[in-house]
Amino acid sequence: VNLIILTEADSVGGNRYRLTDSRAEHIRTVLRLQIGDSAQIGLVNGPVGEARIEQLDDTEVVLICGEFQKLPDPLPTVDLICALPRPQTLRKVLITSAMMGVRNLHLVRANRVEKSYFHSPLLAPAKWTPYLIEGLGQGKLTRLPEVQIHERFRSFFEDTFPALERGEKLPSVRLLPHPEATKAIHGVYDGRSQRLVVAIGPEGGWVPFETELMESVGFKPFRLGPWVLRVEHAVTAVLAQIELARMLPL
Amino acid sequence: VNLIILTEADSVGGNRYRLTDSRAEHIRTVLRLQIGDSAQIGLVNGPVGEARIEQLDDTEVVLICGEFQKLPDPLPTVDLICALPRPQTLRKVLITSAMMGVRNLHLVRANRVEKSYFHSPLLAPAKWTPYLIEGLGQGKLTRLPEVQIHERFRSFFEDTFPALERGEKLPSVRLLPHPEATKAIHGVYDGRSQRLVVAIGPEGGWVPFETELMESVGFKPFRLGPWVLRVEHAVTAVLAQIELARMLPL
């Protein structure tokens, strides 16, 4: 972890924050900090800064935050739509999304998503937030991704998604990595738009009905590469290619 | 898993292969195949094809292979040099390397690599091969990456690496993702060379002496993106950007 992420729930008044969970454990056993040492911290959805360890024992760590610094320039806005993966993959997708600056994560049903996945205990904010916090700490970011669950594929793409888009100030480029596409990402995204939406399919892929519906609401298929990737690798690979597309000369 | 990878050790004569490990378990419980069903298989460092389940019970699965198909076009040759990560990360790097077609994986010492990592039981072919096999099966590839361990950073880059390069037919483009670099990958790789070597640093990064030595043997720093990534994500992100650089117009 490169940044210790603090939330409002950790605040004990003034500039003091009290940690009792895996972050306290991390400070003790991985960073091996002691009373008086400094640590890099970030406030959820807020600035980053430095804190001093005021108290540290087996049960808790108390930090006093000093001055906060200006945040780095924001990343481009990328929203991720992901066919709900099985819980062990979802944990990785949550960490990666936060680490790489995803703004909204929409978890949707799809034909090849097992129904049981929607009953996972992980699908509750109190359960998924620690994975997001872990990802933010790794990526040195503080904006917590918003996670939403959509139990119906069709109504998400026909109703919810268009309504969300109407509420946005910037138009979006909508990307659909697809093994049968022929164009690479620079053929469908010129690197200029600062708002993107990417849809990642389930293990085994989307079925034709699904890709047709997504294309009808503006998603553009592109070829990510020659590989067959796991969902969590596809997320990283797409975000890496978006970043390169942004750096290409126009 | 998209392909069941068979090795010589599994052969029981003729076209028959007998599995008793996690692959047999996968066939029974995930693919839920039965006697007479077909499965997609690949021979390590060989062709892919179809096999029929001849026998299946709690202890073993016996497959009879039919005709083999021509292999898809080979991926470009990418060799990965990776500062030896801790074992739980190394497992992910092994899977990802095989899944995304890495040819050679060189695990090297670096200043920020803990010495204890070199004593991991994972650093033996019998221990690391199952992770490579898992990655090949996911990626639908059959060429097993070669793994080598190098306990000395300096002698690797000053002696071993130049000697390996002299034995190659094609010249290589040598890439060094670095947070302080300003050029993106297309500024140091024009997408034409079919042989690449990429060096991925440890958690916390290379120290200046290390990057200077690597640059002196031709490694070109480039900017992967604005994020602070874990090693396993950096591997995926670099391979994804190499692939996009290959697809760009010259």
Short mmCIF file of C-alpha atoms in Angstrom, two decimals:
data_model
loop_
_atom_site.label_atom_id
_atom_site.label_comp_id
_atom_site.label_asym_id
_atom_site.label_seq_id
_atom_site.Cartn_x
_atom_site.Cartn_y
_atom_site.Cartn_z
CA VAL A 1 0.00 0.00 0.00
CA ASN A 2 1.35 3.40 -1.02
CA LEU A 3 -1.22 5.57 0.73
CA ILE A 4 -3.22 4.89 3.89
CA ILE A 5 -6.79 5.74 3.03
CA LEU A 6 -8.84 7.34 5.82
CA THR A 7 -12.64 7.57 5.90
CA GLU A 8 -15.04 9.72 7.90
CA ALA A 9 -15.85 6.69 10.01
CA ASP A 10 -12.22 6.65 11.22
CA SER A 11 -12.33 10.26 12.45
CA VAL A 12 -12.20 10.76 16.22
CA GLY A 13 -12.35 14.56 16.08
CA GLY A 14 -9.92 17.28 15.11
CA ASN A 15 -7.27 15.92 12.81
CA ARG A 16 -7.19 12.54 14.55
CA TYR A 17 -8.07 9.26 12.88
CA ARG A 18 -8.22 5.91 14.66
CA LEU A 19 -7.68 2.65 12.76
CA THR A 20 -8.39 -0.81 14.13
CA ASP A 21 -8.65 -2.94 10.98
CA SER A 22 -6.25 -4.31 8.35
CA ARG A 23 -4.84 -0.81 7.80
CA ALA A 24 -3.60 -0.73 11.43
CA GLU A 25 -2.15 -4.20 10.89
CA HIS A 26 -0.46 -2.99 7.70
CA ILE A 27 1.09 0.01 9.51
CA ARG A 28 2.43 -2.27 12.27
CA THR A 29 3.65 -5.30 10.34
CA VAL A 30 4.38 -4.22 6.75
CA LEU A 31 5.33 -0.53 7.05
CA ARG A 32 6.68 -1.24 10.58
CA LEU A 33 6.02 2.32 11.69
CA GLN A 34 6.36 3.47 15.29
CA ILE A 35 5.01 6.32 17.39
CA GLY A 36 6.30 9.60 15.98
CA ASP A 37 6.83 8.25 12.44
CA SER A 38 5.15 9.81 9.42
CA ALA A 39 2.84 8.11 6.93
CA GLN A 40 1.37 9.15 3.59
CA ILE A 41 -2.40 9.35 3.91
CA GLY A 42 -5.37 10.20 1.73
CA LEU A 43 -8.93 11.13 2.71
CA VAL A 44 -11.62 9.27 0.79
CA ASN A 45 -12.89 11.59 -1.95
CA GLY A 46 -10.51 14.23 -0.60
CA PRO A 47 -6.90 15.40 -0.55
CA VAL A 48 -3.68 13.56 0.28
CA GLY A 49 -1.18 14.54 2.95
CA GLU A 50 1.07 13.37 5.71
CA ALA A 51 0.16 12.13 9.17
CA ARG A 52 2.11 11.37 12.32
CA ILE A 53 1.57 8.23 14.36
CA GLU A 54 0.37 9.41 17.78
CA GLN A 55 -0.50 6.07 19.28
CA LEU A 56 0.16 2.50 18.23
CA ASP A 57 -0.49 -0.78 19.98
CA ASP A 58 -1.91 -4.23 19.22
CA THR A 59 -5.48 -2.95 19.00
CA GLU A 60 -5.29 0.43 17.31
CA VAL A 61 -3.29 3.08 15.50
CA VAL A 62 -4.08 6.78 16.00
CA LEU A 63 -2.87 9.23 13.34
CA ILE A 64 -2.76 13.05 13.46
CA CYS A 65 -2.99 14.57 10.01
CA GLY A 66 -0.87 17.59 9.10
CA GLU A 67 -1.46 19.87 6.14
CA PHE A 68 -3.08 18.49 3.03
CA GLN A 69 -1.67 18.88 -0.45
CA LYS A 70 -3.34 19.75 -3.68
CA LEU A 71 -4.56 16.68 -5.49
CA PRO A 72 -2.88 15.62 -8.75
CA ASP A 73 -4.76 16.31 -11.96
CA PRO A 74 -7.80 14.07 -12.18
CA LEU A 75 -7.67 11.03 -14.42
CA PRO A 76 -10.04 10.94 -17.38
CA THR A 77 -13.45 9.66 -16.39
CA VAL A 78 -13.79 5.96 -17.10
CA ASP A 79 -16.94 4.12 -16.12
CA LEU A 80 -16.75 0.33 -16.18
CA ILE A 81 -19.69 -1.93 -16.92
CA CYS A 82 -18.78 -5.47 -15.96
CA ALA A 83 -20.83 -8.65 -16.26
CA LEU A 84 -21.00 -9.73 -12.60
CA PRO A 85 -18.08 -12.14 -12.09
CA ARG A 86 -17.82 -14.81 -9.42
CA PRO A 87 -16.89 -13.44 -6.01
CA GLN A 88 -13.16 -14.26 -6.12
CA THR A 89 -12.86 -12.42 -9.43
CA LEU A 90 -15.08 -9.56 -8.23
CA ARG A 91 -12.63 -8.84 -5.41
CA LYS A 92 -9.85 -8.39 -7.98
CA VAL A 93 -12.07 -6.24 -10.19
CA LEU A 94 -12.91 -4.00 -7.21
CA ILE A 95 -9.24 -3.56 -6.27
CA THR A 96 -8.15 -2.94 -9.88
CA SER A 97 -10.98 -0.49 -10.56
CA ALA A 98 -10.05 1.63 -7.56
CA MET A 99 -6.31 1.33 -8.22
CA MET A 100 -6.67 2.50 -11.83
CA GLY A 101 -9.14 5.32 -11.16
CA VAL A 102 -12.48 3.96 -12.42
CA ARG A 103 -15.31 6.36 -11.47
CA ASN A 104 -18.43 4.17 -11.63
CA LEU A 105 -18.50 0.37 -11.62
CA HIS A 106 -21.76 -1.11 -12.90
CA LEU A 107 -22.11 -4.83 -12.24
CA VAL A 108 -24.72 -6.26 -14.59
CA ARG A 109 -26.43 -9.54 -15.25
CA ALA A 110 -25.61 -11.33 -18.51
CA ASN A 111 -26.55 -14.60 -20.10
CA ARG A 112 -23.32 -16.29 -19.02
CA VAL A 113 -23.44 -14.95 -15.44
CA GLU A 114 -24.48 -17.59 -12.91
CA LYS A 115 -27.55 -16.45 -11.00
CA SER A 116 -25.96 -17.49 -7.71
CA TYR A 117 -23.40 -14.70 -8.08
CA PHE A 118 -26.14 -12.18 -7.28
CA HIS A 119 -26.57 -13.77 -3.85
CA SER A 120 -22.91 -13.26 -2.88
CA PRO A 121 -22.49 -11.56 0.52
CA LEU A 122 -19.86 -9.42 -1.21
CA LEU A 123 -22.63 -7.46 -2.94
CA ALA A 124 -23.12 -4.97 -0.10
CA PRO A 125 -21.32 -1.65 0.33
CA ALA A 126 -19.89 -2.65 3.73
CA LYS A 127 -18.35 -5.76 2.12
CA TRP A 128 -17.06 -4.31 -1.11
CA THR A 129 -15.71 -0.99 0.24
CA PRO A 130 -12.59 -2.49 1.91
CA TYR A 131 -11.46 -3.82 -1.49
CA LEU A 132 -11.95 -0.39 -3.02
CA ILE A 133 -9.99 1.19 -0.14
CA GLU A 134 -7.20 -1.34 -0.72
CA GLY A 135 -7.07 -0.43 -4.41
CA LEU A 136 -7.03 3.33 -3.70
CA GLY A 137 -4.16 2.84 -1.25
CA GLN A 138 -2.17 0.90 -3.84
CA GLY A 139 -2.89 3.37 -6.64
CA LYS A 140 -2.33 6.49 -4.49
CA LEU A 141 -5.80 7.72 -5.40
CA THR A 142 -8.61 8.90 -3.14
CA ARG A 143 -11.78 9.02 -5.22
CA LEU A 144 -13.88 6.04 -4.19
CA PRO A 145 -15.55 4.34 -7.18
CA GLU A 146 -19.34 4.15 -6.99
CA VAL A 147 -20.57 0.57 -7.31
CA GLN A 148 -24.04 -0.28 -8.59
CA ILE A 149 -25.68 -3.66 -9.13
CA HIS A 150 -28.10 -4.18 -12.03
CA GLU A 151 -30.01 -7.43 -11.96
CA ARG A 152 -31.49 -7.09 -15.43
CA PHE A 153 -29.32 -6.77 -18.52
CA ARG A 154 -31.91 -5.45 -20.89
CA SER A 155 -33.43 -2.81 -18.66
CA PHE A 156 -29.95 -1.62 -17.71
CA PHE A 157 -28.94 -0.95 -21.31
CA GLU A 158 -32.38 0.20 -22.52
CA ASP A 159 -33.41 2.39 -19.58
CA THR A 160 -30.87 2.91 -16.81
CA PHE A 161 -27.79 3.52 -18.93
CA PRO A 162 -29.43 6.01 -21.35
CA ALA A 163 -30.89 7.87 -18.36
CA LEU A 164 -27.47 8.06 -16.69
CA GLU A 165 -25.93 9.34 -19.91
CA ARG A 166 -28.57 12.07 -20.24
CA GLY A 167 -27.48 13.33 -16.80
CA GLU A 168 -23.82 13.75 -17.85
CA LYS A 169 -22.27 17.00 -19.03
CA LEU A 170 -19.74 15.41 -21.42
CA PRO A 171 -20.67 12.96 -24.17
CA SER A 172 -19.04 9.54 -23.76
CA VAL A 173 -17.08 7.23 -26.00
CA ARG A 174 -18.45 3.71 -25.41
CA LEU A 175 -16.07 0.81 -25.85
CA LEU A 176 -16.73 -2.90 -26.20
CA PRO A 177 -13.63 -5.11 -26.38
CA HIS A 178 -14.62 -8.05 -28.56
CA PRO A 179 -12.55 -10.99 -29.88
CA GLU A 180 -14.14 -10.79 -33.34
CA ALA A 181 -13.62 -7.06 -33.82
CA THR A 182 -11.04 -6.03 -36.39
CA LYS A 183 -10.30 -2.42 -35.40
CA ALA A 184 -7.92 -1.65 -32.55
CA ILE A 185 -8.89 0.91 -29.91
CA HIS A 186 -7.48 3.89 -31.82
CA GLY A 187 -9.95 3.09 -34.62
CA VAL A 188 -12.90 3.74 -32.30
CA TYR A 189 -11.45 6.22 -29.77
CA ASP A 190 -9.39 9.20 -30.89
CA GLY A 191 -7.96 9.88 -27.45
CA ARG A 192 -9.65 13.24 -27.13
CA SER A 193 -12.85 12.52 -25.23
CA GLN A 194 -12.27 12.76 -21.50
CA ARG A 195 -15.21 10.48 -20.67
CA LEU A 196 -15.34 6.79 -21.54
CA VAL A 197 -17.57 3.86 -20.74
CA VAL A 198 -16.17 0.34 -21.18
CA ALA A 199 -18.16 -2.91 -21.06
CA ILE A 200 -16.34 -6.10 -20.03
CA GLY A 201 -18.09 -9.41 -20.63
CA PRO A 202 -18.35 -12.52 -18.49
CA GLU A 203 -16.05 -15.56 -18.70
CA GLY A 204 -17.12 -17.13 -21.99
CA GLY A 205 -18.11 -13.76 -23.44
CA TRP A 206 -21.31 -11.91 -24.22
CA VAL A 207 -23.96 -13.69 -26.32
CA PRO A 208 -24.91 -12.11 -29.70
CA PHE A 209 -28.15 -10.62 -28.36
CA GLU A 210 -26.14 -8.76 -25.74
CA THR A 211 -23.50 -7.30 -28.06
CA GLU A 212 -26.23 -6.29 -30.53
CA LEU A 213 -28.13 -4.43 -27.83
CA MET A 214 -24.95 -2.73 -26.62
CA GLU A 215 -24.01 -1.72 -30.16
CA SER A 216 -27.52 -0.28 -30.62
CA VAL A 217 -26.85 2.12 -27.73
CA GLY A 218 -23.51 3.22 -29.14
CA PHE A 219 -20.91 0.74 -27.87
CA LYS A 220 -18.13 0.27 -30.42
CA PRO A 221 -16.45 -3.13 -30.65
CA PHE A 222 -12.66 -3.17 -30.80
CA ARG A 223 -9.90 -5.74 -30.69
CA LEU A 224 -7.96 -5.75 -27.42
CA GLY A 225 -5.36 -8.25 -28.65
CA PRO A 226 -4.80 -11.85 -29.64
CA TRP A 227 -5.23 -13.32 -26.15
CA VAL A 228 -8.06 -14.95 -24.24
CA LEU A 229 -7.96 -13.06 -20.94
CA ARG A 230 -9.57 -13.45 -17.56
CA VAL A 231 -11.97 -10.68 -16.59
CA GLU A 232 -9.55 -9.01 -14.15
CA HIS A 233 -6.79 -8.97 -16.78
CA ALA A 234 -9.17 -7.60 -19.41
CA VAL A 235 -9.96 -4.67 -17.10
CA THR A 236 -6.27 -3.82 -16.68
CA ALA A 237 -5.53 -4.31 -20.39
CA VAL A 238 -8.38 -2.03 -21.53
CA LEU A 239 -7.47 0.74 -19.09
CA ALA A 240 -3.81 0.49 -20.20
CA GLN A 241 -4.80 0.79 -23.86
CA ILE A 242 -7.14 3.75 -23.16
CA GLU A 243 -4.23 5.52 -21.51
CA LEU A 244 -1.95 4.85 -24.48
CA ALA A 245 -4.67 6.01 -26.91
CA ARG A 246 -4.81 9.29 -24.95
CA MET A 247 -1.05 9.72 -25.33
CA LEU A 248 -1.01 9.13 -29.11
CA PRO A 249 -0.57 12.10 -31.45
CA LEU A 250 -3.92 13.13 -32.92
CA VAL B 1 -9.79 -22.78 -18.40
CA ASN B 2 -10.32 -22.70 -22.17
CA LEU B 3 -7.88 -25.45 -23.14
CA ILE B 4 -6.78 -28.50 -21.18
CA ILE B 5 -3.00 -28.56 -21.44
CA LEU B 6 -1.42 -32.02 -21.71
CA THR B 7 2.24 -32.78 -21.05
CA GLU B 8 4.44 -35.73 -21.95
CA ALA B 9 4.26 -36.86 -18.35
CA ASP B 10 0.50 -37.38 -18.79
CA SER B 11 0.90 -39.70 -21.79
CA VAL B 12 0.01 -43.34 -21.23
CA GLY B 13 0.80 -44.45 -24.79
CA GLY B 14 -0.87 -44.01 -28.16
CA ASN B 15 -3.14 -40.99 -28.10
CA ARG B 16 -4.15 -41.53 -24.49
CA TYR B 17 -3.45 -39.07 -21.68
CA ARG B 18 -4.25 -39.68 -18.04
CA LEU B 19 -4.87 -36.79 -15.62
CA THR B 20 -5.06 -37.09 -11.85
CA ASP B 21 -4.45 -33.51 -10.69
CA SER B 22 -6.36 -30.24 -10.68
CA ARG B 23 -7.03 -30.62 -14.41
CA ALA B 24 -9.03 -33.81 -13.73
CA GLU B 25 -10.87 -31.96 -10.97
CA HIS B 26 -11.57 -29.09 -13.38
CA ILE B 27 -12.99 -31.49 -16.00
CA ARG B 28 -15.27 -33.11 -13.41
CA THR B 29 -16.48 -30.16 -11.38
CA VAL B 30 -16.20 -27.03 -13.54
CA LEU B 31 -16.58 -28.29 -17.11
CA ARG B 32 -18.79 -31.15 -15.77
CA LEU B 33 -17.85 -33.43 -18.65
CA GLN B 34 -18.81 -37.08 -18.79
CA ILE B 35 -17.52 -40.17 -20.56
CA GLY B 36 -17.90 -39.69 -24.33
CA ASP B 37 -17.85 -35.88 -24.16
CA SER B 38 -15.30 -33.82 -26.07
CA ALA B 39 -12.79 -31.35 -24.68
CA GLN B 40 -10.45 -28.81 -26.26
CA ILE B 41 -6.87 -29.79 -25.53
CA GLY B 42 -3.37 -28.52 -26.28
CA LEU B 43 -0.04 -30.32 -26.10
CA VAL B 44 2.68 -28.38 -24.30
CA ASN B 45 4.89 -26.77 -26.95
CA GLY B 46 2.74 -28.47 -29.57
CA PRO B 47 -0.56 -28.29 -31.44
CA VAL B 48 -4.13 -27.95 -30.20
CA GLY B 49 -6.98 -30.33 -30.90
CA GLU B 50 -9.95 -32.18 -29.54
CA ALA B 51 -10.06 -35.15 -27.22
CA ARG B 52 -12.79 -37.54 -26.08
CA ILE B 53 -13.23 -38.52 -22.44
CA GLU B 54 -12.66 -42.30 -22.33
CA GLN B 55 -12.71 -42.78 -18.60
CA LEU B 56 -13.67 -40.56 -15.70
CA ASP B 57 -13.98 -41.26 -12.00
CA ASP B 58 -12.99 -39.69 -8.69
CA THR B 59 -9.31 -40.49 -9.14
CA GLU B 60 -8.57 -39.95 -12.82
CA VAL B 61 -9.65 -38.76 -16.25
CA VAL B 62 -8.39 -40.53 -19.39
CA LEU B 63 -8.56 -38.63 -22.67
CA ILE B 64 -8.08 -39.93 -26.24
CA CYS B 65 -6.82 -37.23 -28.58
CA GLY B 66 -8.17 -36.99 -32.12
CA GLU B 67 -6.60 -35.04 -34.96
CA PHE B 68 -4.56 -31.97 -34.16
CA GLN B 69 -5.07 -28.61 -35.81
CA LYS B 70 -2.63 -26.12 -37.18
CA LEU B 71 -1.53 -23.66 -34.52
CA PRO B 72 -2.59 -20.01 -34.80
CA ASP B 73 0.04 -17.53 -35.93
CA PRO B 74 2.66 -17.11 -33.24
CA LEU B 75 2.56 -14.04 -31.03
CA PRO B 76 5.50 -11.63 -31.22
CA THR B 77 8.36 -12.74 -29.03
CA VAL B 78 8.23 -10.97 -25.69
CA ASP B 79 10.76 -11.81 -22.99
CA LEU B 80 9.99 -10.55 -19.53
CA ILE B 81 12.60 -9.62 -16.96
CA CYS B 82 10.95 -9.25 -13.58
CA ALA B 83 12.47 -8.31 -10.23
CA LEU B 84 11.64 -11.41 -8.18
CA PRO B 85 8.34 -10.65 -6.44
CA ARG B 86 7.05 -12.23 -3.25
CA PRO B 87 5.63 -15.71 -3.80
CA GLN B 88 1.94 -14.76 -3.88
CA THR B 89 2.68 -12.20 -6.59
CA LEU B 90 5.00 -14.57 -8.44
CA ARG B 91 2.14 -17.04 -8.87
CA LYS B 92 0.11 -14.33 -10.61
CA VAL B 93 3.08 -13.30 -12.75
CA LEU B 94 3.59 -16.93 -13.83
CA ILE B 95 -0.08 -17.34 -14.79
CA THR B 96 -0.22 -13.99 -16.60
CA SER B 97 3.05 -14.59 -18.47
CA ALA B 98 1.83 -17.92 -19.84
CA MET B 99 -1.66 -16.58 -20.56
CA MET B 100 -0.32 -13.65 -22.57
CA GLY B 101 2.36 -15.56 -24.48
CA VAL B 102 5.63 -14.51 -22.82
CA ARG B 103 8.52 -16.62 -24.17
CA ASN B 104 11.21 -16.28 -21.47
CA LEU B 105 10.65 -15.11 -17.91
CA HIS B 106 13.83 -13.97 -16.16
CA LEU B 107 13.42 -13.47 -12.41
CA VAL B 108 16.23 -11.25 -11.14
CA ARG B 109 17.48 -9.86 -7.89
CA ALA B 110 17.12 -6.13 -7.30
CA ASN B 111 17.86 -3.77 -4.47
CA ARG B 112 14.23 -3.71 -3.31
CA VAL B 113 13.78 -7.50 -3.56
CA GLU B 114 13.79 -9.21 -0.16
CA LYS B 115 16.49 -11.85 -0.01
CA SER B 116 14.09 -14.35 1.52
CA TYR B 117 12.15 -14.47 -1.76
CA PHE B 118 15.01 -16.45 -3.29
CA HIS B 119 14.41 -19.22 -0.76
CA SER B 120 10.76 -19.68 -1.76
CA PRO B 121 9.87 -23.33 -2.51
CA LEU B 122 8.06 -21.96 -5.56
CA LEU B 123 11.43 -21.41 -7.27
CA ALA B 124 11.67 -24.94 -8.69
CA PRO B 125 10.36 -26.10 -12.09
CA ALA B 126 8.09 -28.72 -10.52
CA LYS B 127 6.47 -26.00 -8.40
CA TRP B 128 6.18 -23.22 -10.95
CA THR B 129 5.10 -25.30 -13.96
CA PRO B 130 1.50 -25.88 -12.79
CA TYR B 131 0.96 -22.09 -12.73
CA LEU B 132 2.32 -21.83 -16.27
CA ILE B 133 0.05 -24.68 -17.37
CA GLU B 134 -2.91 -22.90 -15.78
CA GLY B 135 -2.05 -19.72 -17.68
CA LEU B 136 -1.66 -21.56 -21.00
CA GLY B 137 -5.04 -23.22 -20.50
CA GLN B 138 -6.68 -19.86 -19.83
CA GLY B 139 -4.96 -18.15 -22.76
CA LYS B 140 -5.50 -21.04 -25.21
CA LEU B 141 -1.75 -21.15 -25.85
CA THR B 142 0.63 -24.11 -25.71
CA ARG B 143 4.17 -22.72 -25.71
CA LEU B 144 5.49 -23.08 -22.17
CA PRO B 145 7.48 -20.03 -21.04
CA GLU B 146 11.05 -20.76 -19.97
CA VAL B 147 11.72 -19.53 -16.44
CA GLN B 148 15.20 -18.63 -15.23
CA ILE B 149 16.35 -17.33 -11.86
CA HIS B 150 19.23 -14.85 -11.63
CA GLU B 151 20.53 -14.20 -8.16
CA ARG B 152 22.79 -11.30 -9.12
CA PHE B 153 21.44 -8.17 -10.73
CA ARG B 154 24.68 -6.77 -12.06
CA SER B 155 26.06 -9.96 -13.59
CA PHE B 156 22.69 -10.64 -15.20
CA PHE B 157 22.63 -7.33 -17.05
CA GLU B 158 26.39 -7.13 -17.71
CA ASP B 159 27.09 -10.74 -18.70
CA THR B 160 24.10 -13.08 -18.98
CA PHE B 161 21.72 -10.78 -20.82
CA PRO B 162 24.23 -9.57 -23.47
CA ALA B 163 25.26 -13.20 -24.06
CA LEU B 164 21.64 -14.26 -24.52
CA GLU B 165 21.08 -11.40 -26.95
CA ARG B 166 24.12 -12.39 -29.02
CA GLY B 167 22.51 -15.81 -29.48
CA GLU B 168 19.30 -14.37 -30.97
CA LYS B 169 18.58 -14.03 -34.68
CA LEU B 170 16.44 -10.89 -34.41
CA PRO B 171 17.55 -7.69 -32.67
CA SER B 172 15.35 -6.74 -29.72
CA VAL B 173 13.59 -3.59 -28.61
CA ARG B 174 14.20 -3.25 -24.85
CA LEU B 175 11.55 -1.54 -22.80
CA LEU B 176 11.65 -0.16 -19.28
CA PRO B 177 8.36 1.21 -17.94
CA HIS B 178 9.31 4.01 -15.56
CA PRO B 179 7.13 6.51 -13.65
CA GLU B 180 9.46 9.42 -14.44
CA ALA B 181 9.68 8.79 -18.18
CA THR B 182 7.93 11.29 -20.42
CA LYS B 183 7.58 9.36 -23.68
CA ALA B 184 4.80 6.83 -24.13
CA ILE B 185 5.56 3.40 -25.58
CA HIS B 186 5.11 4.49 -29.22
CA GLY B 187 7.97 6.94 -28.68
CA VAL B 188 10.41 4.09 -28.01
CA TYR B 189 8.84 1.18 -29.95
CA ASP B 190 7.60 1.63 -33.50
CA GLY B 191 5.55 -1.58 -33.49
CA ARG B 192 7.66 -3.20 -36.18
CA SER B 193 10.19 -5.27 -34.28
CA GLN B 194 8.84 -8.76 -33.60
CA ARG B 195 11.11 -9.29 -30.60
CA LEU B 196 10.84 -7.35 -27.36
CA VAL B 197 12.35 -7.52 -23.89
CA VAL B 198 10.52 -5.78 -21.03
CA ALA B 199 11.88 -5.19 -17.53
CA ILE B 200 9.39 -4.85 -14.66
CA GLY B 201 10.68 -3.53 -11.33
CA PRO B 202 9.94 -4.59 -7.77
CA GLU B 203 7.30 -3.05 -5.49
CA GLY B 204 8.80 0.34 -4.70
CA GLY B 205 10.61 0.47 -8.05
CA TRP B 206 14.18 0.10 -9.28
CA VAL B 207 16.89 2.19 -7.61
CA PRO B 208 18.80 4.71 -9.82
CA PHE B 209 21.87 2.45 -10.13
CA GLU B 210 19.65 -0.27 -11.59
CA THR B 211 17.87 1.87 -14.18
CA GLU B 212 21.20 3.43 -15.20
CA LEU B 213 22.73 0.00 -15.77
CA MET B 214 19.68 -1.15 -17.74
CA GLU B 215 19.72 1.99 -19.86
CA SER B 216 23.42 1.40 -20.57
CA VAL B 217 22.53 -1.96 -22.15
CA GLY B 218 19.81 -0.45 -24.31
CA PHE B 219 16.65 -0.42 -22.20
CA LYS B 220 14.46 2.56 -23.09
CA PRO B 221 12.34 4.13 -20.36
CA PHE B 222 8.73 4.89 -21.20
CA ARG B 223 5.62 6.05 -19.36
CA LEU B 224 3.02 3.32 -18.87
CA GLY B 225 0.41 5.69 -17.46
CA PRO B 226 -0.50 7.83 -14.50
CA TRP B 227 -1.10 4.96 -12.06
CA VAL B 228 0.93 3.24 -9.37
CA LEU B 229 0.41 -0.42 -10.25
CA ARG B 230 1.15 -3.72 -8.59
CA VAL B 231 3.68 -5.90 -10.39
CA GLU B 232 1.09 -8.31 -11.81
CA HIS B 233 -0.97 -5.42 -13.18
CA ALA B 234 2.12 -3.78 -14.66
CA VAL B 235 2.84 -7.00 -16.60
CA THR B 236 -0.65 -7.05 -18.09
CA ALA B 237 -0.62 -3.31 -18.82
CA VAL B 238 2.74 -3.43 -20.64
CA LEU B 239 1.77 -6.44 -22.74
CA ALA B 240 -1.54 -4.73 -23.63
CA GLN B 241 0.27 -1.56 -24.71
CA ILE B 242 2.84 -3.52 -26.76
CA GLU B 243 -0.03 -5.16 -28.61
CA LEU B 244 -1.67 -1.80 -29.30
CA ALA B 245 1.66 -0.32 -30.46
CA ARG B 246 1.89 -3.22 -32.96
CA MET B 247 -1.58 -2.40 -34.29
CA LEU B 248 -0.88 1.34 -34.79
CA PRO B 249 -0.30 2.67 -38.30
CA LEU B 250 3.42 3.19 -38.92
#
